[in-house]
Short mmCIF file of C-alpha atoms in Angstrom, two decimals:
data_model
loop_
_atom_site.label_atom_id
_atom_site.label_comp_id
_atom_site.label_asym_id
_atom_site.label_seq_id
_atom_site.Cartn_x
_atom_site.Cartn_y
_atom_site.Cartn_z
CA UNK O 1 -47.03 -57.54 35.40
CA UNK O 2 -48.39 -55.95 31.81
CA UNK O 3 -46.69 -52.83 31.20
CA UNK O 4 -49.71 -49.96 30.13
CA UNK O 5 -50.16 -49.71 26.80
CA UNK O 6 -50.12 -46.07 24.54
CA UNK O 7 -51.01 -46.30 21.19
CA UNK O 8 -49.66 -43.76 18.51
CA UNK O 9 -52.43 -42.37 16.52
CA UNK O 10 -50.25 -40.88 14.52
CA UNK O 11 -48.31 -42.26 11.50
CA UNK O 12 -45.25 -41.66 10.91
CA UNK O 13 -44.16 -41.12 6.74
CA UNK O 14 -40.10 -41.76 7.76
CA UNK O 15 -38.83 -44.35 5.09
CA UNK O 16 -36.74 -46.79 6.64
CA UNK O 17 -33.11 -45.47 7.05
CA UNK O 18 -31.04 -48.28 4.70
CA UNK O 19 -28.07 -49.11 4.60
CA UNK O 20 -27.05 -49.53 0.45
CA UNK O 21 -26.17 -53.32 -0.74
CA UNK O 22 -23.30 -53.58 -3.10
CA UNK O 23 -22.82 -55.14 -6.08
CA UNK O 24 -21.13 -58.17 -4.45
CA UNK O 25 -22.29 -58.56 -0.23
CA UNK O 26 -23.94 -55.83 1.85
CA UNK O 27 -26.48 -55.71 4.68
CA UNK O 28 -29.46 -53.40 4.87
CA UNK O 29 -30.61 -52.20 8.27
CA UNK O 30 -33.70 -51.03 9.07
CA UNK O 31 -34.26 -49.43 12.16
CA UNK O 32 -37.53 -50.15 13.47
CA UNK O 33 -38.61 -46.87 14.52
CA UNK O 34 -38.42 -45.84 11.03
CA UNK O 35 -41.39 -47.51 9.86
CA UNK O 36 -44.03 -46.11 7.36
CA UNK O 37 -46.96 -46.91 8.78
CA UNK O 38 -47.70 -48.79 12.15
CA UNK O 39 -50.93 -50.01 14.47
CA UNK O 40 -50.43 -50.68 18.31
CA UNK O 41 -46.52 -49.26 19.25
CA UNK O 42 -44.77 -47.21 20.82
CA UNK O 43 -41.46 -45.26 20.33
CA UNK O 44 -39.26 -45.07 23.40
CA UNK O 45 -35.42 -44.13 23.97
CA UNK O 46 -33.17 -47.71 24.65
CA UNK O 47 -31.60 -47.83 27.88
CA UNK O 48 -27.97 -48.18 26.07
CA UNK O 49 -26.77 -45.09 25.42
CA UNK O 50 -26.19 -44.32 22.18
CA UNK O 51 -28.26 -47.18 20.55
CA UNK O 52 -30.65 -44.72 19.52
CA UNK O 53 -34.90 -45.25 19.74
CA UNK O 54 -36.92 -48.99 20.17
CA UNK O 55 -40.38 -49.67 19.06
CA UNK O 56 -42.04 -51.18 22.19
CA UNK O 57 -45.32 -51.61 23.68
CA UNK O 58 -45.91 -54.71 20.71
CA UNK O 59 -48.40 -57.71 21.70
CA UNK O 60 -50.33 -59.59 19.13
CA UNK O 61 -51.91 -58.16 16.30
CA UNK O 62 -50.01 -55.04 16.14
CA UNK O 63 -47.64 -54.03 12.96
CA UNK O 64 -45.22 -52.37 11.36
CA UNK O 65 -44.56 -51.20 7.56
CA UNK O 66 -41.31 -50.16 6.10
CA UNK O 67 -41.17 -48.85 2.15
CA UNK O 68 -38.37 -49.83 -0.17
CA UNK O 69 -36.20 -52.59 1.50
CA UNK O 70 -33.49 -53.82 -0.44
CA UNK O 71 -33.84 -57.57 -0.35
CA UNK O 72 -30.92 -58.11 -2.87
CA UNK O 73 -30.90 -60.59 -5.83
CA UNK O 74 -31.68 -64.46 -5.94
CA UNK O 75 -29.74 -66.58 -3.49
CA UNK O 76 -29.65 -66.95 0.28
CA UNK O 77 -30.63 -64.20 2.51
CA UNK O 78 -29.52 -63.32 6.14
CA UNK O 79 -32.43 -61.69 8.54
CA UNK O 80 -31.63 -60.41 11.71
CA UNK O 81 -33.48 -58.66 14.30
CA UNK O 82 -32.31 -57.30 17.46
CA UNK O 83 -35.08 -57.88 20.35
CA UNK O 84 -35.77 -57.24 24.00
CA UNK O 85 -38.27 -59.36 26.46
CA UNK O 86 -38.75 -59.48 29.61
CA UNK O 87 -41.68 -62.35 29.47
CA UNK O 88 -41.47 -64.12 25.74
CA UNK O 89 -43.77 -66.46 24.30
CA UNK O 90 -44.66 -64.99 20.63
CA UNK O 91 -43.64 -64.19 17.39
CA UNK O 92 -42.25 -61.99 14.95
CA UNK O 93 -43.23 -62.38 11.84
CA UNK O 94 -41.81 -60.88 8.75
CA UNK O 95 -44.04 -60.35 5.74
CA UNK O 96 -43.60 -58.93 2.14
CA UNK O 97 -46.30 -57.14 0.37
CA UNK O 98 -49.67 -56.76 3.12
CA UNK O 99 -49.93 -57.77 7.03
CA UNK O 100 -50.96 -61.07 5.46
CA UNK O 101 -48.84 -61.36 2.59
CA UNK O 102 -46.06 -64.26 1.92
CA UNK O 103 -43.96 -65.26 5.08
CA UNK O 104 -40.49 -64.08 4.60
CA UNK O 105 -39.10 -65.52 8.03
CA UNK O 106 -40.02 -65.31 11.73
CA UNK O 107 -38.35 -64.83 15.01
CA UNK O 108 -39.43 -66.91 17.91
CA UNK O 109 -39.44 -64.84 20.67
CA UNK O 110 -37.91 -65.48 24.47
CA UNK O 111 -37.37 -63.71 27.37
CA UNK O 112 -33.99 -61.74 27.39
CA UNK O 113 -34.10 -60.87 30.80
CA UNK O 114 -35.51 -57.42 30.70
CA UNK O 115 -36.82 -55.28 27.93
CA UNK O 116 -34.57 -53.20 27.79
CA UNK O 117 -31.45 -56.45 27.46
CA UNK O 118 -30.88 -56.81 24.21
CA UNK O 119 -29.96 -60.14 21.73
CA UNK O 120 -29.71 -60.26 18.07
CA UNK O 121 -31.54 -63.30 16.52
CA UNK O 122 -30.80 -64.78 12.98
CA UNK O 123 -32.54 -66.27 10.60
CA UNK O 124 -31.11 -67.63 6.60
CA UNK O 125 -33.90 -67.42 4.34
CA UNK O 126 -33.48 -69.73 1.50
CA UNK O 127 -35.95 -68.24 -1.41
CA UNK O 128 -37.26 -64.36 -1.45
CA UNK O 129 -38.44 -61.81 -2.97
CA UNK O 130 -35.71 -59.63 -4.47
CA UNK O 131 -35.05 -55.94 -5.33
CA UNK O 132 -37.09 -53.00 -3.44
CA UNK O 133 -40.09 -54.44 -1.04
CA UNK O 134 -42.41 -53.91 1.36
CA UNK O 135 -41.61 -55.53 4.55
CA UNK O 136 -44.32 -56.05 7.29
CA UNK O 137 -43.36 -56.87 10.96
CA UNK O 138 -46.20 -59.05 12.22
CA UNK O 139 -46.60 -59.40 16.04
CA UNK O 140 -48.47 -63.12 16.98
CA UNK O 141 -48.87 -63.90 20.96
CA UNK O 142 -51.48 -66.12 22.46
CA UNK O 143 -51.20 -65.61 26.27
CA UNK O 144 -51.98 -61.71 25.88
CA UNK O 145 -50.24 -58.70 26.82
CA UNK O 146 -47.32 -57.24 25.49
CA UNK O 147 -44.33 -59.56 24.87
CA UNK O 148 -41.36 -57.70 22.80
CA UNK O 149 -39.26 -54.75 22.21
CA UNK O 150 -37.79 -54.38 18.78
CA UNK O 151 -34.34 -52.30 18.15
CA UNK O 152 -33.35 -52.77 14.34
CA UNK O 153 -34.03 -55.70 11.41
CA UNK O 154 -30.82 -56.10 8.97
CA UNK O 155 -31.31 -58.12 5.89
CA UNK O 156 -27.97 -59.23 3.65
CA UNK O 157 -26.27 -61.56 1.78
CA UNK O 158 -23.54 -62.79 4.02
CA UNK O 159 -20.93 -61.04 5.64
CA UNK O 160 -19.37 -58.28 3.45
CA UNK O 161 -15.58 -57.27 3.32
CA UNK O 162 -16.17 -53.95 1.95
CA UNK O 163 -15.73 -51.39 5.30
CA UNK O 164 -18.75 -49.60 5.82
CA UNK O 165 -21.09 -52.19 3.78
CA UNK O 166 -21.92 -54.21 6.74
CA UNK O 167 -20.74 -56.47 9.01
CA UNK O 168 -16.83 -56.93 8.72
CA UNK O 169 -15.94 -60.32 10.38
CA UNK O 170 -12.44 -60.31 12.03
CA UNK O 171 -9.53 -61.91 10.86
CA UNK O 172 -9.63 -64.99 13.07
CA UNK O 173 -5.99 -65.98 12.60
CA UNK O 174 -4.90 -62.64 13.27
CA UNK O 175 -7.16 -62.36 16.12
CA UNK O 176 -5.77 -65.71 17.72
CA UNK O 177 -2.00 -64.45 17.19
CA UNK O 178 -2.79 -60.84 18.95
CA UNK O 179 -4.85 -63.04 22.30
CA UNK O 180 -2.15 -65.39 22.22
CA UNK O 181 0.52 -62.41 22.61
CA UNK O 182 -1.63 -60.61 25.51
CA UNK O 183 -2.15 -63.93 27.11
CA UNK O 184 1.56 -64.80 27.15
CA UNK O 185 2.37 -61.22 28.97
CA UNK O 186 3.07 -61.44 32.63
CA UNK O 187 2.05 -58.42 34.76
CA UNK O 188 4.26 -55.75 35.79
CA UNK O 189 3.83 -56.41 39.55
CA UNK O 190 1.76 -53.12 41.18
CA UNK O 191 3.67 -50.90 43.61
CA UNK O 192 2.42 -49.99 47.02
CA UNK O 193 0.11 -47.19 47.16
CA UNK O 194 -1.12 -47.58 43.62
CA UNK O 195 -4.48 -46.09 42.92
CA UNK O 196 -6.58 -49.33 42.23
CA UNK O 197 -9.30 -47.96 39.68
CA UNK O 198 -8.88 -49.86 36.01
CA UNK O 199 -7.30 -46.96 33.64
CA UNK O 200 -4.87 -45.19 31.18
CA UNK O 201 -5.10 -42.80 28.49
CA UNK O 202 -3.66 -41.72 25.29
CA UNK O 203 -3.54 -37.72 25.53
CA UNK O 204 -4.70 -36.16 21.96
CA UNK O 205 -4.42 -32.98 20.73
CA UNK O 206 -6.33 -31.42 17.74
CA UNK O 207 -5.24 -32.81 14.53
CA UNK O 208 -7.22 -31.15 11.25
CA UNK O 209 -11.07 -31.03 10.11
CA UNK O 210 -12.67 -32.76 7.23
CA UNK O 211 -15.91 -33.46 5.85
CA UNK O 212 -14.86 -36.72 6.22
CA UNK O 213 -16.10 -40.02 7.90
CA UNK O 214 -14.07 -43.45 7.23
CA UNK O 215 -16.30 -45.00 9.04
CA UNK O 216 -20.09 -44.31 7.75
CA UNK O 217 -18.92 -43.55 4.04
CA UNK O 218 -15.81 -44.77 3.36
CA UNK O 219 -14.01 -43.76 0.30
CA UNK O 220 -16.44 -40.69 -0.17
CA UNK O 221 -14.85 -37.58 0.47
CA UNK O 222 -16.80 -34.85 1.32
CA UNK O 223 -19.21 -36.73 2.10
CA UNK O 224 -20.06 -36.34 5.68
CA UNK O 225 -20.68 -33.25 7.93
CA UNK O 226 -17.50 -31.37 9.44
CA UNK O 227 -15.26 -33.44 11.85
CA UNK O 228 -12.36 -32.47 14.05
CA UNK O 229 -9.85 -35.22 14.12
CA UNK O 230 -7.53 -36.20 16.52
CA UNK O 231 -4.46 -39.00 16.64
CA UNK O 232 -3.40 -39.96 13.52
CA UNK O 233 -2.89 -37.43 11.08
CA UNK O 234 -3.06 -38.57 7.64
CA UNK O 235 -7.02 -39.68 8.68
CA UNK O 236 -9.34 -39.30 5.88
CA UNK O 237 -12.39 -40.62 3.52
CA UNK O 238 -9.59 -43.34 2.15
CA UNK O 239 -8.25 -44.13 5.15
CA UNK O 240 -7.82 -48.22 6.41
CA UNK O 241 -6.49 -49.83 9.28
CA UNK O 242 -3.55 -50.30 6.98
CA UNK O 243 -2.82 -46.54 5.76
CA UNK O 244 -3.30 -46.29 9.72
CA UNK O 245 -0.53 -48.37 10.58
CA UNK O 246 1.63 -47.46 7.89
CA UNK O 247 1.44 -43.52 9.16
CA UNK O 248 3.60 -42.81 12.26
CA UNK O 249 2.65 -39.15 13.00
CA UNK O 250 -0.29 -39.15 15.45
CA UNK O 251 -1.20 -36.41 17.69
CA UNK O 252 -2.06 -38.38 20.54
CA UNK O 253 1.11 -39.59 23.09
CA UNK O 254 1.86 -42.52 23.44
CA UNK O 255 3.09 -42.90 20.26
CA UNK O 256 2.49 -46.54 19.60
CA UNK O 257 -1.23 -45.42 19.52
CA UNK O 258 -1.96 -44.64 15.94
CA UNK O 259 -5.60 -45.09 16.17
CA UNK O 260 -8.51 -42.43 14.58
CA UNK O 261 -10.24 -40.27 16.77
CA UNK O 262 -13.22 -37.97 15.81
CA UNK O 263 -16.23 -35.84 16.96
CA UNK O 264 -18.17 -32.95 14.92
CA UNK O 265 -16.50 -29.52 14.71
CA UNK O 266 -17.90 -27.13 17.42
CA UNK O 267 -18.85 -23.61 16.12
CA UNK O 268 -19.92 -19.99 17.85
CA UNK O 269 -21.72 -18.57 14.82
CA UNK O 270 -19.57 -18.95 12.01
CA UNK O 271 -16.17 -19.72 13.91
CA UNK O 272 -15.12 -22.90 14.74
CA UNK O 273 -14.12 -24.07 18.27
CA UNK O 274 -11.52 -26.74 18.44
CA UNK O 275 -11.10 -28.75 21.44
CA UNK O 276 -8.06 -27.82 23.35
CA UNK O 277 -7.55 -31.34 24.25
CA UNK O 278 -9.12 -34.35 24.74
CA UNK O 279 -8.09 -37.25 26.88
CA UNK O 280 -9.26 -40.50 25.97
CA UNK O 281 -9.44 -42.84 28.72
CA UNK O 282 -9.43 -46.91 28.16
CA UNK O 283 -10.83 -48.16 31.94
CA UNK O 284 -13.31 -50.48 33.39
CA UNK O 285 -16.59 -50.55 34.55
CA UNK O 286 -16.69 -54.06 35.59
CA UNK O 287 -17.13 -56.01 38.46
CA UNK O 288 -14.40 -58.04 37.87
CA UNK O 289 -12.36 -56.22 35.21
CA UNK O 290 -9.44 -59.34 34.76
CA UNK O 291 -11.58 -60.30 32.17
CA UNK O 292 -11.01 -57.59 29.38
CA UNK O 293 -9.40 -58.30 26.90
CA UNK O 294 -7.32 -55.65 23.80
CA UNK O 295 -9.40 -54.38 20.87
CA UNK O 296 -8.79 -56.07 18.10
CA UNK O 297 -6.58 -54.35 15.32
CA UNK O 298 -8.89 -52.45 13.16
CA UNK O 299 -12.18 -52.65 15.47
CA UNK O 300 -13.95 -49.34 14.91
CA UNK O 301 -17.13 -48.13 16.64
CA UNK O 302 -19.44 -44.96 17.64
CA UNK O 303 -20.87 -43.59 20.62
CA UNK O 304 -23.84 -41.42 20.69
CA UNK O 305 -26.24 -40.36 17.94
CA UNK O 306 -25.64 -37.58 15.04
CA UNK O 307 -29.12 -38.03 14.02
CA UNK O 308 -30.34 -37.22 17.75
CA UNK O 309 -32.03 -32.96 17.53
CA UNK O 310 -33.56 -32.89 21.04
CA UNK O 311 -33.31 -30.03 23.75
CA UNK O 312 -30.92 -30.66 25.99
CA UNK O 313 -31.85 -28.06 29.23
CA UNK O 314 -29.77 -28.02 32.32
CA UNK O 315 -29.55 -30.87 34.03
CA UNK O 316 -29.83 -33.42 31.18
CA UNK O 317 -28.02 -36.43 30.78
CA UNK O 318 -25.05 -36.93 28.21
CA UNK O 319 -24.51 -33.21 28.07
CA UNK O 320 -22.10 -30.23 27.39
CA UNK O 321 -21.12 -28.78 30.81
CA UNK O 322 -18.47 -26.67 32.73
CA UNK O 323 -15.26 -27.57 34.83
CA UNK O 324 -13.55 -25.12 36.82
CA UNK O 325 -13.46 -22.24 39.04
CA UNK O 326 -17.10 -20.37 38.66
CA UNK O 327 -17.90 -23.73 37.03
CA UNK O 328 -21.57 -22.81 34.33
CA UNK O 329 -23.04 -19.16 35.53
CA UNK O 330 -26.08 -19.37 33.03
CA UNK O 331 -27.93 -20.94 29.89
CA UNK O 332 -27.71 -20.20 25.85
CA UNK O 333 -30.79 -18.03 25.24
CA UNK O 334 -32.20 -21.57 23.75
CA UNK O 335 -31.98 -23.37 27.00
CA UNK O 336 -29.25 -26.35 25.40
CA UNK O 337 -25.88 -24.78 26.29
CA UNK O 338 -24.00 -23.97 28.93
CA UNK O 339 -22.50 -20.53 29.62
CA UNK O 340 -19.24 -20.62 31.81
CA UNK O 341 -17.25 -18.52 34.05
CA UNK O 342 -14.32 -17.11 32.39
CA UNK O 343 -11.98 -19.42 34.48
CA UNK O 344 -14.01 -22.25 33.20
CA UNK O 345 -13.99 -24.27 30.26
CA UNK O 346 -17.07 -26.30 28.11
CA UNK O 347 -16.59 -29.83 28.20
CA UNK O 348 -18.15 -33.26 27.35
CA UNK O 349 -17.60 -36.79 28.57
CA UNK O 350 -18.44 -39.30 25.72
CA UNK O 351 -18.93 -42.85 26.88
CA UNK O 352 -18.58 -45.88 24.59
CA UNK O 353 -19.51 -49.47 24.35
CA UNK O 354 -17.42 -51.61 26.23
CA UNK O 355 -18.60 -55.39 25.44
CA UNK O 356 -18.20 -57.07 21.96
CA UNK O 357 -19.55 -59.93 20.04
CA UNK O 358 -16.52 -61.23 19.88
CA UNK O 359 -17.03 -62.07 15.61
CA UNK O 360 -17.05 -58.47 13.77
CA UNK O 361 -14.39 -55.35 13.64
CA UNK O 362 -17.98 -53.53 12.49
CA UNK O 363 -21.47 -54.08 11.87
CA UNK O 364 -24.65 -51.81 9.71
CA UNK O 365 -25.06 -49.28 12.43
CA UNK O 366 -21.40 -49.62 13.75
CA UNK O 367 -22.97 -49.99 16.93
CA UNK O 368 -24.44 -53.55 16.36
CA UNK O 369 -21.42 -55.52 16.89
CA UNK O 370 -21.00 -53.74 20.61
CA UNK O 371 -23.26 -53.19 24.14
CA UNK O 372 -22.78 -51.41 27.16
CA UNK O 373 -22.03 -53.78 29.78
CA UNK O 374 -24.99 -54.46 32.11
CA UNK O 375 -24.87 -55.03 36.11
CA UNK O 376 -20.96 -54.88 35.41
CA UNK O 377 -20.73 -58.07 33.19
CA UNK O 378 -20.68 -58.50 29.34
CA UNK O 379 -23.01 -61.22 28.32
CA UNK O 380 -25.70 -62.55 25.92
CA UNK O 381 -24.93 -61.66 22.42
CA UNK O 382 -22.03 -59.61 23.74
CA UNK O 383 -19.60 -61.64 25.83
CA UNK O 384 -16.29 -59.98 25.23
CA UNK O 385 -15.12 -57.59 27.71
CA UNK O 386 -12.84 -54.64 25.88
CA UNK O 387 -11.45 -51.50 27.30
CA UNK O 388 -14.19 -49.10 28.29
CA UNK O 389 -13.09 -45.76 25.70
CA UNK O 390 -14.46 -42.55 26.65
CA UNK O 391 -13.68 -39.03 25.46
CA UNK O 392 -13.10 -36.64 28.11
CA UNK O 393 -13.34 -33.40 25.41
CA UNK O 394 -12.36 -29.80 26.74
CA UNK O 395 -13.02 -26.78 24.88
CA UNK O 396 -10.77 -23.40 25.98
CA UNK O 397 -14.15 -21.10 25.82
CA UNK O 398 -17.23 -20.05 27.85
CA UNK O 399 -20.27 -19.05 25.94
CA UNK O 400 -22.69 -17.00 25.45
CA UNK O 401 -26.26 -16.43 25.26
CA UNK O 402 -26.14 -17.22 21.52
CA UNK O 403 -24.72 -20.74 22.43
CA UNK O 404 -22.94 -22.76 20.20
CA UNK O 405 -24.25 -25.52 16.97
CA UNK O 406 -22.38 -28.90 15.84
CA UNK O 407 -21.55 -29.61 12.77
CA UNK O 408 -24.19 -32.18 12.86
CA UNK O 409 -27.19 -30.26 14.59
CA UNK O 410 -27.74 -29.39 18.24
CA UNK O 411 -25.77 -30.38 21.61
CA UNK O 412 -27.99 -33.58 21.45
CA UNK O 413 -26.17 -34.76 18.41
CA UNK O 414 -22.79 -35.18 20.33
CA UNK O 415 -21.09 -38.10 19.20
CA UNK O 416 -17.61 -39.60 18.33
CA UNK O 417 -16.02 -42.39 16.53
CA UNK O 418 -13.10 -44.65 17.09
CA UNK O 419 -10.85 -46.53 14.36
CA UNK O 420 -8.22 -47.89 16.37
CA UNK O 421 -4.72 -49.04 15.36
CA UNK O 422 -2.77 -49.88 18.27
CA UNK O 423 0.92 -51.28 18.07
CA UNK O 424 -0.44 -54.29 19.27
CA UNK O 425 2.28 -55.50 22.22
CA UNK O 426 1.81 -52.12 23.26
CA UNK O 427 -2.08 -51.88 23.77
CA UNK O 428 -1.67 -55.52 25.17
CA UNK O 429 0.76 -54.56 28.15
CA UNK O 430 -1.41 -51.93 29.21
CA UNK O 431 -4.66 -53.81 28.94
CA UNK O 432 -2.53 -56.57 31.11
CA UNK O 433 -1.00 -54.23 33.90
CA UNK O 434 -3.45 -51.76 34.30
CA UNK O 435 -7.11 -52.78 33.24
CA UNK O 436 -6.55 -56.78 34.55
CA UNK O 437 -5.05 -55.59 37.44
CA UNK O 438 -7.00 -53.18 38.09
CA UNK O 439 -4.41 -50.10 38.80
CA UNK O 440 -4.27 -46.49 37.35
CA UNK O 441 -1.78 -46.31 34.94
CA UNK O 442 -0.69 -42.72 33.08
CA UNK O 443 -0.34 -41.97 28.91
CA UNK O 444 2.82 -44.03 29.29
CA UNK O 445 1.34 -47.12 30.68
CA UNK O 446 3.10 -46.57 33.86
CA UNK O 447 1.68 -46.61 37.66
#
């Protein structure tokens, strides 16, 4: 059945959020709500939390403009675009200069099952335009009605080794020895009267705060807003999966987890609120959970979206709330935060991706190489079942009518990011006895 159409009459003047090229490989990405100027869409939120806003609503003849894309120099280019459709049959096109101007590539366009399941198609263009251009997204269908959903175009050279750049391919050889390792491990067998629900946890304390993001800019100090760090403590602008390894003090038990956690700093007015503790939880939400496999040794991702300022009144989804005795007794004079009993705390459960493309440690949006699973199975562009992370974050305060801020904006803007850096046997055993098996294992791996 055709979905109703709404039409923006409004244009938007966002450029198109970029992602820089370097010198040598890098990967712009465009997401495709950021267009210039449009005819015939529609903005809506994707169903996978954290993967941000989708252009929808697009059947033939509509359009979309975006300023200043880096096509790179001379040579061959990669296009992708990441696309939802529940009925197929039309086209993407991808134009430089007008709505008619020089074909650049084009997507041929299936059904995905759904519009809101997502798959990443790739094109290699062979001869382009280079530097800065204007980049049209043409929309061609002849049976009528609207056919696509679009979720971000990226447009590089290949896939770049520099972190943060782009996509970062894993080290297959590496990769092979660490499956071959978990694949070798026999279960621990599970004792009577186990709780069967796929789980453990690494228990982190607070670590320190930096304006600091490995992740998004990498080797820029400073750089980012303020971020409260947990596990390893040496984490920073310069810091690697290496410099990760090589550092045994971590603030997270067990100790063979030296992995990177973060999340923006929490203030009340001026002061800043560090979390009292956070538990991060590696389960399942799988039918059949056997199937996970470890993350890979310097896989990094992010969950939620700093760049997300929306009210967030009682009741929303993905929110701050209160555990406890008296649990929340009333709102922020804004409507967005909790206020809790005194015997209460403020808390937030931050869910992650937990299915993987199975090629890159990262991708542009460090999100693209990763989907939530969907009707309890990883599939499509995203076969690879990995632990399910989540942040269960507790802060040892209640509120007031002033509320609180992030370091990055309003409660909306909740987020956090992972760099992990597991001893790898370690990870693997866990993963093996308690995720396979599906049994609730403690911070020491043990039933």
């Amino acid at each position: 059945m055709q979905r109703t159409r709404v039409l923006f009459a409004a244009v938007l003047a966002a450029a198109a959020i970029l992602v820089p090229r370097s010198a040598e490989a890098a990967t712009v990405t465009v997401q495709a709500e950021s267009y210039a100027a449009q005819s015939g869409t529609q903005v809506e939120a994707t169903a996978d939390t954290g993967g941000g806003q989708n252009v929808a609503y697009l059947a033939n003849g509509d359009w979309l403009r975006y300023d200043n894309v880096n096509l790179g120099a001379a040579g061959a280019l990669t296009v992708q675009a990441r696309v939802a459709s529940a009925v197929g049959t039309g086209t993407v096109e991808l134009r430089t200069g007008s709505v008619t101007g020089p074909l650049l590539t084009q997507f041929a366009i299936t059904a995905t099952g759904g519009w809101q399941t997502w798959r990443t198609l790739t094109a290699t263009v062979a001869s382009h335009p280079t530097g800065a251009q204007t980049v049209f997204a043409v929309l061609r269908n002849t049976t009528g009605g609207d056919f696509v959903n679009l979720n971000w175009f990226s447009f590089g050279d290949g896939q770049p080794s520099d972190p943060g750049a782009g996509w970062i391919p894993i080290d297959q050889a590496a990769w092979n020895a660490q499956l071959a390792q978990f694949n070798a491990i026999v279960p621990r067998p599970v004792p009577a009267g186990t709780v069967r629900v796929a789980e453990f946890n690494a228990t982190c304390g607070y670590s320190h705060s930096r304006p600091d993001d490995p992740i998004i800019f990498p080797g820029l100090p400073g750089a980012s807003h303020m971020h409260s760090f947990l596990g390893n403590d040496r984490t920073d602008a310069n810091t690697t999966t290496a410099t990760l390894l090589a550092n045994a003090s971590t603030s997270c038990r067990p100790a063979p987890d030296l992995s990177a956690y973060w999340i923006p700093s929490l203030y009340q007015g001026d002061r800043v609120i560090e979390p009292k503790d956070v538990v991060v939880y590696y389960g399942s939400r799988l039918t059949d959970p056997s199937v996970t496999k470890p993350f890979p040794q310097g896989f990094r991702m992010i969950a939620g979206d700093a760049k997300l300022q929306t009210p967030t009144p009682a009741g929303s989804v993905n929110a701050f709330y209160c555990a406890g005795p008296g649990g929340e007794i009333g709102r922020s004079a804004d409507g967005n935060w909790p206020i809790c009993a005194s015997t209460a705390v403020l808390m937030f459960h931050l869910v992650f991706q937990d299915c993987w493309d199975g090629r890159n440690l990262d991708s542009p949006t460090h999100k693209a190489h990763v989907s939530y699973s969907y009707d309890g199975t990883c599939r499509g562009d995203y076969p690879i079942a990995i632990p399910n992370l989540s942040f269960l974050i507790s802060y040892q305060t209640s509120g007031t009518a002033a509320g609180f801020r992030l370091a990055s904006g309003m409660a909306s803007s909740m987020h956090g990011d992972a760099f992990f850096a597991w001893e790898n046997r370690a990870q693997s055993e866990r993963v093996k006895n308690c995720l396979v098996q599906k049994a609730k294992c403690n911070t020491e791996g043990n039933f």
